[in-house]
PDB file of C-alpha atoms in Angstrom:
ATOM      1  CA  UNK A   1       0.000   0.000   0.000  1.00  0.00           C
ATOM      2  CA  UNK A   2       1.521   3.261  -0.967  1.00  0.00           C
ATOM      3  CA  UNK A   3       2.017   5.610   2.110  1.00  0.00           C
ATOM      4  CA  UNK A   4       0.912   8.756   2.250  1.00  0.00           C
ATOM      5  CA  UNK A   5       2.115  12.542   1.874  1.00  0.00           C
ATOM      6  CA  UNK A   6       0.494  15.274   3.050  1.00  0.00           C
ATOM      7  CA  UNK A   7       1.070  18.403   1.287  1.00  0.00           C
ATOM      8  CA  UNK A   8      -0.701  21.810   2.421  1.00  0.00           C
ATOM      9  CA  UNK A   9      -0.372  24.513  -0.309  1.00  0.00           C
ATOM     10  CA  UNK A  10      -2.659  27.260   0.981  1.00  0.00           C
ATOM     11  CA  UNK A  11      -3.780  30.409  -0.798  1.00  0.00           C
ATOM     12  CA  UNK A  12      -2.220  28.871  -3.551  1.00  0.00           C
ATOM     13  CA  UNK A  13      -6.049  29.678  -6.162  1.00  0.00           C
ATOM     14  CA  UNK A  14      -6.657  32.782  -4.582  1.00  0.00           C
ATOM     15  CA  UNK A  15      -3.606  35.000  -4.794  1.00  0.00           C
ATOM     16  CA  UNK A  16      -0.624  32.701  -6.531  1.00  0.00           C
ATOM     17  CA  UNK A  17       1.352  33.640  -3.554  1.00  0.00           C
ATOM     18  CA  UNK A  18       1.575  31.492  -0.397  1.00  0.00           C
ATOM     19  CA  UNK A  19       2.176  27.768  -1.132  1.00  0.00           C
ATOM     20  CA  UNK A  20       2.948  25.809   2.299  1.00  0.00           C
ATOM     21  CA  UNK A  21       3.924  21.986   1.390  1.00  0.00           C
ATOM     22  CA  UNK A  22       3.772  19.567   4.269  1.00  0.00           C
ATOM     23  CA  UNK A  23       5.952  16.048   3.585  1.00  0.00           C
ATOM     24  CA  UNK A  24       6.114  13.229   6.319  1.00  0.00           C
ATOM     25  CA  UNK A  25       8.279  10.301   4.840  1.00  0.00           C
ATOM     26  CA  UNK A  26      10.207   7.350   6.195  1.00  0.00           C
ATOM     27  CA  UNK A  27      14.472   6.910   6.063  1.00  0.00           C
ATOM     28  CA  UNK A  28      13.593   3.352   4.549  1.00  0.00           C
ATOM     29  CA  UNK A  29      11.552   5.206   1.679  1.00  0.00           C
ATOM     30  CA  UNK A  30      14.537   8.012   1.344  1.00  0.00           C
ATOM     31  CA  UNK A  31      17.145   5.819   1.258  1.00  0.00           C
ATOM     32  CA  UNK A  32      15.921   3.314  -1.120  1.00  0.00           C
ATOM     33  CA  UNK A  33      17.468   3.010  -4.963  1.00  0.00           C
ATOM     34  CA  UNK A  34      13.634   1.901  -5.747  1.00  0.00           C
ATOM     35  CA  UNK A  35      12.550   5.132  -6.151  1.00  0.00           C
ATOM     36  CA  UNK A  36       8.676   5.340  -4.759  1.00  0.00           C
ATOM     37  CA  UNK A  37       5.961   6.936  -5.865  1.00  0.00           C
ATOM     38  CA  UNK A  38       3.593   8.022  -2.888  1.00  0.00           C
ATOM     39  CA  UNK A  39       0.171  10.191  -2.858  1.00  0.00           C
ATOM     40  CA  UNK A  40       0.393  13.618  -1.638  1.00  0.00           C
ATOM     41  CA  UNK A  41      -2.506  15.535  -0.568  1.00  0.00           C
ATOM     42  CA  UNK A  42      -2.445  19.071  -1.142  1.00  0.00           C
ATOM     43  CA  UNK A  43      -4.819  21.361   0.532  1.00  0.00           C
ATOM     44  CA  UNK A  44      -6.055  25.003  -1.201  1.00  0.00           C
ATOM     45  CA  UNK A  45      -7.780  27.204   1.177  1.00  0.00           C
ATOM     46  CA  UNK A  46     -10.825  28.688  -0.900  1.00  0.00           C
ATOM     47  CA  UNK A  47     -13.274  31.179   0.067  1.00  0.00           C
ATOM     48  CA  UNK A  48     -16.353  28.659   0.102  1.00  0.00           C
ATOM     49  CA  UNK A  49     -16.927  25.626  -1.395  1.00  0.00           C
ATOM     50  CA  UNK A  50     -20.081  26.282  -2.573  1.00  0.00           C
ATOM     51  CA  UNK A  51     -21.958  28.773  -4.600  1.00  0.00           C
ATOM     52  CA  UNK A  52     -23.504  31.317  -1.852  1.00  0.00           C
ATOM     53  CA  UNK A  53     -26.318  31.882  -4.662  1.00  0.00           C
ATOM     54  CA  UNK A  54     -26.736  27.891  -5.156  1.00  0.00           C
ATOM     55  CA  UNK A  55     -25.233  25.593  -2.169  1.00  0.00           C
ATOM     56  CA  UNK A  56     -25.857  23.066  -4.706  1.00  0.00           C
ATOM     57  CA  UNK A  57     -23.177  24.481  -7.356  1.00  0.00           C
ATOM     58  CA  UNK A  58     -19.607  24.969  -6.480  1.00  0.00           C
ATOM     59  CA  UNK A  59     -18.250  28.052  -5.791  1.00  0.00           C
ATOM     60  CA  UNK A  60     -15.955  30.459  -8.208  1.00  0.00           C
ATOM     61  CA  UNK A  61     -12.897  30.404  -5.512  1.00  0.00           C
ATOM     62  CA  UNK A  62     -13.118  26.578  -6.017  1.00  0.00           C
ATOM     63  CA  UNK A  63     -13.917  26.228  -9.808  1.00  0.00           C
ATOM     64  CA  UNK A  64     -10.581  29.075 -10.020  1.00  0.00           C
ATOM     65  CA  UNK A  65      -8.739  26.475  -7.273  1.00  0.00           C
ATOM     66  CA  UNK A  66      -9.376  23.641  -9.702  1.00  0.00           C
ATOM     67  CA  UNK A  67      -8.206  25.414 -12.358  1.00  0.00           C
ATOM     68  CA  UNK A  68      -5.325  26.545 -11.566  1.00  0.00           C
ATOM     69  CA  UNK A  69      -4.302  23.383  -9.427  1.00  0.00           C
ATOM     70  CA  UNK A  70      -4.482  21.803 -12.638  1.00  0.00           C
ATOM     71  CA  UNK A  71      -2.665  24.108 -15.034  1.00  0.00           C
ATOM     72  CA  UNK A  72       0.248  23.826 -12.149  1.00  0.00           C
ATOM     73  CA  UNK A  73       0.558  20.242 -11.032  1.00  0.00           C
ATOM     74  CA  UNK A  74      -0.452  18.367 -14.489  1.00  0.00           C
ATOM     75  CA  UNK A  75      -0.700  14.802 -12.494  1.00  0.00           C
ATOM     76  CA  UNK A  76      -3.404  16.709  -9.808  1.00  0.00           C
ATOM     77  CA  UNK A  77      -6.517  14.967  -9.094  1.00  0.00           C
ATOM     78  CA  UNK A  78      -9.333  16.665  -7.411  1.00  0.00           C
ATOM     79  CA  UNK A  79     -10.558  15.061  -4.332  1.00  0.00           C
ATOM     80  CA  UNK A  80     -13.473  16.966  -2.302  1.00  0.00           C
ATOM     81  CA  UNK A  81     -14.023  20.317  -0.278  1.00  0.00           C
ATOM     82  CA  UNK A  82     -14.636  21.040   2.872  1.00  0.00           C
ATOM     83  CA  UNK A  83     -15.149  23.376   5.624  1.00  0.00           C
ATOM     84  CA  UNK A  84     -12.816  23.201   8.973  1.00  0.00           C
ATOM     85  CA  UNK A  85     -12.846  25.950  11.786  1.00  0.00           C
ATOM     86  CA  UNK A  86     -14.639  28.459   9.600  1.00  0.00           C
ATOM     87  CA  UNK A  87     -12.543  27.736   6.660  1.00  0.00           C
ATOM     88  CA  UNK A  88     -12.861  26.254   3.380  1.00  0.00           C
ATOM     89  CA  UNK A  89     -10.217  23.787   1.642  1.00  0.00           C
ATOM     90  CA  UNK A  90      -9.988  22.255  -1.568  1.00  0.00           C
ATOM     91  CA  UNK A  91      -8.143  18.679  -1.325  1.00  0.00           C
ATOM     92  CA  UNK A  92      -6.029  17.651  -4.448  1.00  0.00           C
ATOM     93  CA  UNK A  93      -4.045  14.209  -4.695  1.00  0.00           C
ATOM     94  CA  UNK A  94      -0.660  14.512  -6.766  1.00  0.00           C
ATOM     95  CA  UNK A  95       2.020  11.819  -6.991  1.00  0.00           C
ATOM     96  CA  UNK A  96       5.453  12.702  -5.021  1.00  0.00           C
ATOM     97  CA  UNK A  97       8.841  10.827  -6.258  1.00  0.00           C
ATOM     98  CA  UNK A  98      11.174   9.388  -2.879  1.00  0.00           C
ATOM     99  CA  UNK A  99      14.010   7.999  -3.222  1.00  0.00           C
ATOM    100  CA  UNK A 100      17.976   7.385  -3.245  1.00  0.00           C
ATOM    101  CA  UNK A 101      20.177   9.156  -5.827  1.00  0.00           C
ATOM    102  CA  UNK A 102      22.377   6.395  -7.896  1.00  0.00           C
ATOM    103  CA  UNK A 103      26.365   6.761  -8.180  1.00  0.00           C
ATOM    104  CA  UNK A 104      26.360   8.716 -10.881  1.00  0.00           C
ATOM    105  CA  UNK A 105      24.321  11.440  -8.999  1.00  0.00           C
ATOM    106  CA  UNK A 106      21.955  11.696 -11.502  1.00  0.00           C
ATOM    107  CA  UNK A 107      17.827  12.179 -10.477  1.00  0.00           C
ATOM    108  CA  UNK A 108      15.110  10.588 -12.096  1.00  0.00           C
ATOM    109  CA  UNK A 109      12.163  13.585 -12.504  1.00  0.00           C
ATOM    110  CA  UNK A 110       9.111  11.982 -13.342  1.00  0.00           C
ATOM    111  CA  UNK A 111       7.397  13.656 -10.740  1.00  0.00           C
ATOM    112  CA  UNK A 112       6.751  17.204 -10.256  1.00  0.00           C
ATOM    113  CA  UNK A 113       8.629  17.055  -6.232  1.00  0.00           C
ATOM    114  CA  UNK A 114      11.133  14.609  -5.340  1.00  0.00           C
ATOM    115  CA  UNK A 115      13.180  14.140  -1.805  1.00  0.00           C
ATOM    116  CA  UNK A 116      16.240  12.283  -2.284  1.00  0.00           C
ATOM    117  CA  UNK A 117      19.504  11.612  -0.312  1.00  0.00           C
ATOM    118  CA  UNK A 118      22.776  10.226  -1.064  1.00  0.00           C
ATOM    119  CA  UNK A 119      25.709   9.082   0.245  1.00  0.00           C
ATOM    120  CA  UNK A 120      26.893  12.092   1.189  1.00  0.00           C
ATOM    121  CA  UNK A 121      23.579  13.975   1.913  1.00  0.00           C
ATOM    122  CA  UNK A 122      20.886  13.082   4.372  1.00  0.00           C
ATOM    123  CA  UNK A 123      18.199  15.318   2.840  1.00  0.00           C
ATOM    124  CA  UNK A 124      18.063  16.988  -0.465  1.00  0.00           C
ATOM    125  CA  UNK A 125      14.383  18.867  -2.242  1.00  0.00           C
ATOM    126  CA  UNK A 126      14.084  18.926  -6.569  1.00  0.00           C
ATOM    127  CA  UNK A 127      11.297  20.735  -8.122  1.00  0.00           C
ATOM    128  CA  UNK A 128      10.814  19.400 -11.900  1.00  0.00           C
ATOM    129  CA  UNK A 129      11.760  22.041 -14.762  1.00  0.00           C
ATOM    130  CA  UNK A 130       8.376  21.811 -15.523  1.00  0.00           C
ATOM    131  CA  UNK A 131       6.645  22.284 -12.907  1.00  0.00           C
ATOM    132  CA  UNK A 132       8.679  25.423 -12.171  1.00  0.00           C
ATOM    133  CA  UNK A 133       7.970  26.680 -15.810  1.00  0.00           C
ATOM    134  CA  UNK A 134       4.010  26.269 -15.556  1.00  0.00           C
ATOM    135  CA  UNK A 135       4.720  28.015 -11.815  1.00  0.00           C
ATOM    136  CA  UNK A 136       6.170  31.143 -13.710  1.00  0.00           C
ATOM    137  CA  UNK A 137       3.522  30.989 -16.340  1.00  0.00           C
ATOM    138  CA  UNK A 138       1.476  31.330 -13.546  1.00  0.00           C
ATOM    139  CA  UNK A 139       3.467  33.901 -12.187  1.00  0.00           C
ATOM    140  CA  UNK A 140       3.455  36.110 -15.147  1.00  0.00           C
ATOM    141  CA  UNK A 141      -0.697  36.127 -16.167  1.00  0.00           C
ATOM    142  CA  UNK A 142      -1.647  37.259 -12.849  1.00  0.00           C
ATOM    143  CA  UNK A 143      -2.599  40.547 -12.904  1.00  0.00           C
ATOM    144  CA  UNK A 144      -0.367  41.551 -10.043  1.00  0.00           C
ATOM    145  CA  UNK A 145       2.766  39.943 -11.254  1.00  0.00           C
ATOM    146  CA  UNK A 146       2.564  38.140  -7.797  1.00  0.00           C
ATOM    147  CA  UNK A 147       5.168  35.306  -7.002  1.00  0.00           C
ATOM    148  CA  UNK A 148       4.651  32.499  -5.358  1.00  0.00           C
ATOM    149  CA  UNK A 149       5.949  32.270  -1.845  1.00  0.00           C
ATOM    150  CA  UNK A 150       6.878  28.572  -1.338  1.00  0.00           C
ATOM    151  CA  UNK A 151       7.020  26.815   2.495  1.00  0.00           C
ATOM    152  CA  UNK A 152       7.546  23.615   2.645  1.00  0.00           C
ATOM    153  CA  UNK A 153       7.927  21.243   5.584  1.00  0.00           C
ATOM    154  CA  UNK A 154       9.465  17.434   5.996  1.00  0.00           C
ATOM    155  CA  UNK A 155       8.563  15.346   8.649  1.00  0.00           C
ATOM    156  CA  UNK A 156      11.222  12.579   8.364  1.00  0.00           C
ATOM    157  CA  UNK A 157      10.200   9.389  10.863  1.00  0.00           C
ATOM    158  CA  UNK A 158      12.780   7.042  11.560  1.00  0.00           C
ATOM    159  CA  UNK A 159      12.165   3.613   9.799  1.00  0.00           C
ATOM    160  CA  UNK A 160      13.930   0.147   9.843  1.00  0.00           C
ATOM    161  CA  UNK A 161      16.900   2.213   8.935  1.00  0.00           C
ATOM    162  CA  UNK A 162      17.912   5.261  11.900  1.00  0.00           C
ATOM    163  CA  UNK A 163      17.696   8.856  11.247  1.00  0.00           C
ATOM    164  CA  UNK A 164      21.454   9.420  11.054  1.00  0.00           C
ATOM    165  CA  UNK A 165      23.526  12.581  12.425  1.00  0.00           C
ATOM    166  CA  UNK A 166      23.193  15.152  10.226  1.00  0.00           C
ATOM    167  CA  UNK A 167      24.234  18.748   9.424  1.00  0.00           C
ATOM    168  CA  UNK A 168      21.439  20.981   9.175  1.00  0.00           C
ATOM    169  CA  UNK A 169      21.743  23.884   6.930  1.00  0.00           C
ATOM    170  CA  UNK A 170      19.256  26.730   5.890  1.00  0.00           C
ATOM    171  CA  UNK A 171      16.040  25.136   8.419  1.00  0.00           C
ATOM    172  CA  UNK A 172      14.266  25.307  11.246  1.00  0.00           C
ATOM    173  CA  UNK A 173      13.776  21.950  13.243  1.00  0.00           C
ATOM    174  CA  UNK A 174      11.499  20.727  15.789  1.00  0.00           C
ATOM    175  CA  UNK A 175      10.041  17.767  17.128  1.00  0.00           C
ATOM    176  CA  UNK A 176       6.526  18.185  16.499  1.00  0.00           C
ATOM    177  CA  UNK A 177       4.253  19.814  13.670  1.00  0.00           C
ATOM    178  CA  UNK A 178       2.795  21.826  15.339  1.00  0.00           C
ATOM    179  CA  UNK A 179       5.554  24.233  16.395  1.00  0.00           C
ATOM    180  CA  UNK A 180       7.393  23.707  12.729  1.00  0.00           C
ATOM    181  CA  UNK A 181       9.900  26.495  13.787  1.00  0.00           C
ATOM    182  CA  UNK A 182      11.183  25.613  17.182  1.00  0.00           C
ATOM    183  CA  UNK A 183      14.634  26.315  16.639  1.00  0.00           C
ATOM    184  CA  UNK A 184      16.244  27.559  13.546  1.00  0.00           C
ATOM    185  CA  UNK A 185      19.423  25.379  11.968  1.00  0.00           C
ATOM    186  CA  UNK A 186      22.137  27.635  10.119  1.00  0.00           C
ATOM    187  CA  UNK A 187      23.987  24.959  10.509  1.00  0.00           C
ATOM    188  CA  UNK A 188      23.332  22.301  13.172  1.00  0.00           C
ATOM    189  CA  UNK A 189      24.500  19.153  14.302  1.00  0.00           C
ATOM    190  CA  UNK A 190      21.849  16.443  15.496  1.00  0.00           C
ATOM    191  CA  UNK A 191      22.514  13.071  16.506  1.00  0.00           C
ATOM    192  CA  UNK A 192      20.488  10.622  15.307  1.00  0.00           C
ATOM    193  CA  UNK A 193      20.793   8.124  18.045  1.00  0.00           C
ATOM    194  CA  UNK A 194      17.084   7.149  19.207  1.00  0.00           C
ATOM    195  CA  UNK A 195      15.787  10.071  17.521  1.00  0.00           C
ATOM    196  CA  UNK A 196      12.429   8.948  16.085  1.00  0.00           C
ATOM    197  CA  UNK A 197      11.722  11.683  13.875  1.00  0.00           C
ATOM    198  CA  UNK A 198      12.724  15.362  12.833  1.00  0.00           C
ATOM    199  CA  UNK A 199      10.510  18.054  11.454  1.00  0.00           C
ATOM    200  CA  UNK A 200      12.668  20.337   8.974  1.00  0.00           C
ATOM    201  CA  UNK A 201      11.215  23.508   7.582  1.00  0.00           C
ATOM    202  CA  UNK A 202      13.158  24.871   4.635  1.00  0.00           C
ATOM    203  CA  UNK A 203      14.512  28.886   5.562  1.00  0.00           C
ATOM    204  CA  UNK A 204      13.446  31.455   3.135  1.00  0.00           C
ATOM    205  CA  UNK A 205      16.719  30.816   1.426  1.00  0.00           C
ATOM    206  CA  UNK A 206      16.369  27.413   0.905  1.00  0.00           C
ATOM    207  CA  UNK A 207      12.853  28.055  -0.532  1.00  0.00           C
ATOM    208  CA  UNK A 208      14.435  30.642  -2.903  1.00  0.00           C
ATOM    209  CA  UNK A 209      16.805  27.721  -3.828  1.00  0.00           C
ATOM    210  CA  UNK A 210      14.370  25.504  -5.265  1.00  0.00           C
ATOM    211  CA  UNK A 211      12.068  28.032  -6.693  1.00  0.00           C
ATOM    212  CA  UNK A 212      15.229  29.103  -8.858  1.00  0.00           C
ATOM    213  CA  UNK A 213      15.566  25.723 -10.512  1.00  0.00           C
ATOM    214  CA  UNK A 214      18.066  24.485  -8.244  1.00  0.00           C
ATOM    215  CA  UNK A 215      18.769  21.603  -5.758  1.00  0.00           C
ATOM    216  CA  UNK A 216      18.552  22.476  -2.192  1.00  0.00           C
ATOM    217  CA  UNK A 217      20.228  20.508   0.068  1.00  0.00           C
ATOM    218  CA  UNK A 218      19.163  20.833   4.460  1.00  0.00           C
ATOM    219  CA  UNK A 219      20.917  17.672   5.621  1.00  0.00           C
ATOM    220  CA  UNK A 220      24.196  16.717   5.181  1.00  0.00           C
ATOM    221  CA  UNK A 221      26.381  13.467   6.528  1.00  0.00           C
ATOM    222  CA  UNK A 222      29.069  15.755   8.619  1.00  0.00           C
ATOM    223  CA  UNK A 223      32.122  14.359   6.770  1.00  0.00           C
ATOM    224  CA  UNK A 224      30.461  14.889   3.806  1.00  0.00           C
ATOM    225  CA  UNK A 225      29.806  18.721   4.573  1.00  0.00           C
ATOM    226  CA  UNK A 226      33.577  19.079   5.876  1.00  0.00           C
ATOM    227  CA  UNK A 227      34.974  17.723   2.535  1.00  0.00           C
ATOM    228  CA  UNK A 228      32.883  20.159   0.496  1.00  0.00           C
ATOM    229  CA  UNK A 229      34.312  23.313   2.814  1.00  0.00           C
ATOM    230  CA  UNK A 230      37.180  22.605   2.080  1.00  0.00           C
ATOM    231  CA  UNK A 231      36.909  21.481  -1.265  1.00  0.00           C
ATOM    232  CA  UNK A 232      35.245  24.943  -1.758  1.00  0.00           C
ATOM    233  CA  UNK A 233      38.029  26.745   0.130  1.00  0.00           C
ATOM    234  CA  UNK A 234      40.878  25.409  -2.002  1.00  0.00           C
ATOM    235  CA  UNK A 235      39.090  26.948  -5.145  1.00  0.00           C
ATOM    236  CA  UNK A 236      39.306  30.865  -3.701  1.00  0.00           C
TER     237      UNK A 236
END
């Protein structure tokens, strides 16, 4: 059975500006070379769900949600709407690409997100060309010029395999989700012994990182990180 991701992107229909992305995955499913394929569930907070003229008809903010959902994550599939604590969401399914990167370093982007270590790094986030192209498009017809403002937040649970000790770069960790920015990681070391799980919410410059087309890394094995500071160092 294919676990599940939860992804939150929230004012995402109504303003192209704020997208929050939740993630909880496993170590077994980010260290594996099988590369999985899990659901994620995004949620789009819309102004009603339902026409105020017609509670029988859905409302514009949701038809627009639906839309646009669609013209930004082509695997998307609509799910339902509902109301929670005087809110409205609109719940999307998309599929969400875990998984090891091979020798050769190379990724395998057949979904529109992938998480992915390595040898050498404990965490890594890759948005698909793509889906960062239809994101600009996006970008660019609304009538604002507004950007999008991307959030995202892992949950990583320990599996079979332990959370290892790990560099944190460029996040805030915590313990629990619902205090996502407990204490903020410029660069942190964490030991992984009986640690069951990590929350890691990518900094503003991380978020910039991906949105730019690049690979941002969070977590890296220590050695690892030492070797590339001084690889780095010898250059200058």
């Amino acid at each position: 059975m294919k676990k599940i991701i939860t992804l939150s992107l929230l004012a995402l229909a109504l303003a192209g500006c704020k997208t929050d992305v939740k993630t909880s995955i496993t170590t077994d499913q980010l260290t594996s070379n099988n590369h999985s394929v899990v659901d994620g569930n995004i949620l789009v907070q819309v102004l009603s769900c339902s026409s105020y003229e017609d509670s029988r008809l859905e409302s514009r903010s949701l038809i627009e949600a639906k839309a646009k959902v669609a013209s930004i994550l082509a695997d998307s599939e609509y799910i339902e709407c509902y109301d929670k604590q005087m809110k409205s969401y609109a719940s999307f399914k998309i599929p969400v690409g875990v998984g090891a990167v091979g020798n050769d370093g190379s990724l395998s982007l057949n979904n529109d997100v992938f998480i992915f270590s390595s040898n050498d790094i404990t965490l890594g986030v890759v948005l698909n060309p793509y889906l960062l192209k239809r994101m600009r498009d996006v970008e660019e017809s609304s009538p604002f010029s507004q950007k999008i403002d991307l959030n995202m937040t892992i949950t990583l649970n320990a599996g079979e395999k332990p959370i290892p000790t790990t560099v944190w770069q460029g996040v805030y960790l915590s313990d629990n989700e619902n205090n996502v920015k407990q204490k903020p990681a410029m660069m942190t070391v964490r030991e992984g012994k009986d640690l069951k799980k990590v929350v890691v919410t990518l900094s503003d410059v991380a978020s910039s990182t991906l949105m730019t087309g690049d690979i941002a890394i969070v977590g890296w094995s220590p050695d690892a990180l030492i070797q590339s500071i001084k690889a780095s160092s010898a250059k200058h």
